[in-house]
Tab-separated table of C-alpha atoms in Angstrom:
chain	number	residue	atom	x	y	z
A	1464	MET	CA	0.000	0.000	0.000
A	1465	ALA	CA	1.703	3.175	-1.150
A	1466	GLU	CA	-0.173	5.804	0.805
A	1467	SER	CA	-2.153	4.838	3.838
A	1468	LYS	CA	-5.927	4.921	3.637
A	1469	THR	CA	-8.012	6.765	6.206
A	1470	ILE	CA	-10.719	4.918	8.105
A	1471	LEU	CA	-13.262	6.677	10.294
A	1472	ILE	CA	-14.375	4.526	13.224
A	1473	ALA	CA	-17.726	5.660	14.618
A	1474	GLU	CA	-18.019	3.863	17.943
A	1475	ASP	CA	-19.075	4.993	21.424
A	1476	SER	CA	-17.456	2.082	23.296
A	1477	SER	CA	-13.852	3.020	24.117
A	1478	VAL	CA	-12.853	-0.645	24.409
A	1479	ILE	CA	-14.140	-1.597	20.964
A	1480	LEU	CA	-12.863	1.670	19.493
A	1481	ASN	CA	-9.324	1.172	20.812
A	1482	LEU	CA	-9.152	-2.489	19.807
A	1483	THR	CA	-10.445	-1.781	16.304
A	1484	LYS	CA	-8.073	1.162	15.966
A	1485	LYS	CA	-5.049	-0.939	16.978
A	1486	ILE	CA	-5.947	-3.759	14.593
A	1487	LEU	CA	-6.332	-1.375	11.644
A	1488	GLU	CA	-3.218	0.645	12.515
A	1489	LEU	CA	-1.248	-2.611	12.356
A	1490	GLN	CA	-2.547	-2.883	8.781
A	1491	ASN	CA	-1.164	0.594	8.056
A	1492	TYR	CA	-4.454	2.474	8.069
A	1493	LYS	CA	-4.725	6.038	9.353
A	1494	ILE	CA	-7.555	6.171	11.892
A	1495	LEU	CA	-9.995	8.946	12.724
A	1496	THR	CA	-12.591	8.425	15.424
A	1497	ALA	CA	-16.040	9.686	16.311
A	1498	LYS	CA	-17.959	8.891	19.501
A	1499	ASN	CA	-21.330	10.083	18.188
A	1500	GLY	CA	-23.238	10.892	15.020
A	1501	GLY	CA	-22.512	14.618	15.193
A	1502	GLU	CA	-18.758	13.912	15.245
A	1503	VAL	CA	-19.111	11.511	12.314
A	1504	LEU	CA	-20.598	14.242	10.122
A	1505	LYS	CA	-17.916	16.767	11.195
A	1506	GLN	CA	-15.097	14.298	10.421
A	1507	VAL	CA	-16.583	13.500	7.007
A	1508	GLU	CA	-16.746	17.206	6.126
A	1509	ALA	CA	-13.224	17.959	7.378
A	1510	ASN	CA	-11.205	14.971	6.107
A	1511	LYS	CA	-10.726	12.734	3.109
A	1512	ILE	CA	-12.048	9.400	4.347
A	1513	ASP	CA	-11.670	6.124	2.452
A	1514	ALA	CA	-14.172	4.077	4.490
A	1515	ILE	CA	-16.332	4.343	7.608
A	1516	LEU	CA	-16.905	1.676	10.244
A	1517	MET	CA	-20.266	2.806	11.551
A	1518	ASP	CA	-21.624	1.512	14.848
A	1519	LEU	CA	-25.391	1.702	14.441
A	1520	ASN	CA	-26.053	2.521	18.102
A	1521	ILE	CA	-24.015	5.685	18.529
A	1522	PRO	CA	-25.514	8.632	20.450
A	1523	VAL	CA	-26.718	12.006	19.068
A	1524	LYS	CA	-27.493	10.590	15.624
A	1525	ASN	CA	-27.519	6.825	15.070
A	1526	GLY	CA	-25.564	5.032	12.337
A	1527	MET	CA	-28.544	4.632	10.014
A	1528	ASP	CA	-29.341	8.375	10.152
A	1529	CYS	CA	-25.661	9.309	9.707
A	1530	THR	CA	-25.468	7.057	6.671
A	1531	LYS	CA	-28.565	8.692	5.142
A	1532	GLU	CA	-27.011	12.147	5.634
A	1533	ILE	CA	-23.673	11.082	4.147
A	1534	ARG	CA	-25.422	9.552	1.127
A	1535	ALA	CA	-27.426	12.774	0.667
A	1536	SER	CA	-24.283	14.942	0.575
A	1537	LYS	CA	-23.906	17.147	-2.502
A	1538	ASN	CA	-20.173	16.363	-2.490
A	1539	PRO	CA	-19.676	13.171	-4.564
A	1540	GLU	CA	-16.498	12.305	-2.646
A	1541	ILE	CA	-18.493	12.273	0.586
A	1542	SER	CA	-21.655	10.606	-0.695
A	1543	ALA	CA	-19.653	7.711	-2.166
A	1544	ILE	CA	-17.589	6.800	0.944
A	1545	PRO	CA	-17.984	3.063	1.618
A	1546	ILE	CA	-19.853	2.529	4.893
A	1547	ILE	CA	-19.554	-0.700	6.859
A	1548	ALA	CA	-22.150	-1.058	9.605
A	1549	VAL	CA	-20.975	-2.554	12.878
A	1550	THR	CA	-23.700	-3.774	15.188
A	1551	GLY	CA	-24.399	-6.094	18.065
A	1552	ASN	CA	-28.049	-6.328	17.095
A	1553	ALA	CA	-27.910	-7.134	13.407
A	1554	ASN	CA	-31.036	-9.242	13.917
A	1555	ASN	CA	-32.990	-5.986	14.139
A	1556	TYR	CA	-31.952	-5.161	10.573
A	1557	SER	CA	-31.826	-6.968	7.261
A	1558	MET	CA	-29.338	-6.442	4.463
A	1559	GLU	CA	-32.241	-4.741	2.633
A	1560	ASP	CA	-32.534	-2.208	5.483
A	1561	PHE	CA	-28.814	-1.518	5.204
A	1562	LYS	CA	-28.910	-1.203	1.424
A	1563	ALA	CA	-31.955	1.101	1.625
A	1564	VAL	CA	-29.935	3.716	3.536
A	1565	GLY	CA	-26.736	3.134	1.565
A	1566	ILE	CA	-24.686	0.848	3.828
A	1567	ASN	CA	-22.257	-1.209	1.738
A	1568	ASP	CA	-21.603	-4.070	4.159
A	1569	TYR	CA	-21.892	-5.009	7.806
A	1570	LEU	CA	-19.905	-6.720	10.528
A	1571	PRO	CA	-21.585	-8.296	13.555
A	1572	LYS	CA	-20.316	-7.719	17.098
A	1573	PRO	CA	-18.351	-9.184	18.725
A	1574	LEU	CA	-15.993	-8.285	15.908
A	1575	ASP	CA	-14.041	-10.985	14.154
A	1576	PHE	CA	-10.791	-9.117	13.560
A	1577	ASP	CA	-9.771	-11.152	10.501
A	1578	MET	CA	-13.145	-10.409	8.955
A	1579	LEU	CA	-12.772	-6.732	9.946
A	1580	VAL	CA	-9.435	-6.423	8.132
A	1581	GLU	CA	-10.705	-8.372	5.118
A	1582	THR	CA	-13.862	-6.235	4.837
A	1583	VAL	CA	-12.019	-2.925	5.214
A	1584	LYS	CA	-9.459	-4.010	2.576
A	1585	LYS	CA	-12.287	-4.957	0.209
A	1586	TYR	CA	-13.495	-1.343	0.226
A	1587	THR	CA	-10.158	0.488	0.367
A	1588	ILE	CA	-7.991	-1.282	-2.188
A	1589	LYS	CA	-8.690	0.306	-5.534
């Protein structure tokens, strides 16, 4: 990987956030973080982001609503960012629900770190 790709991790659990961050940093990714939906939208506006790991149960604005806002952005670089949902209650959603708001993929919690790396690579290697 020539230049490192930037991943935004939207997660309100510090434990999961730090573990995920460490795993991806070992893979040479640059990591930005957001603890709530408001921070997600600020980070997206302020930085070039290659993919988002979006916890669906973040405060202020949940992951589904954040995704809808990102997809509605007038900036094509923002509206096209790959979004990977991360959730402990995937049973509450179907892949159709995810696709309807523009989520590209999802990872169930507890995270399988091999699957995490594989999924992030799938969306960041062009």
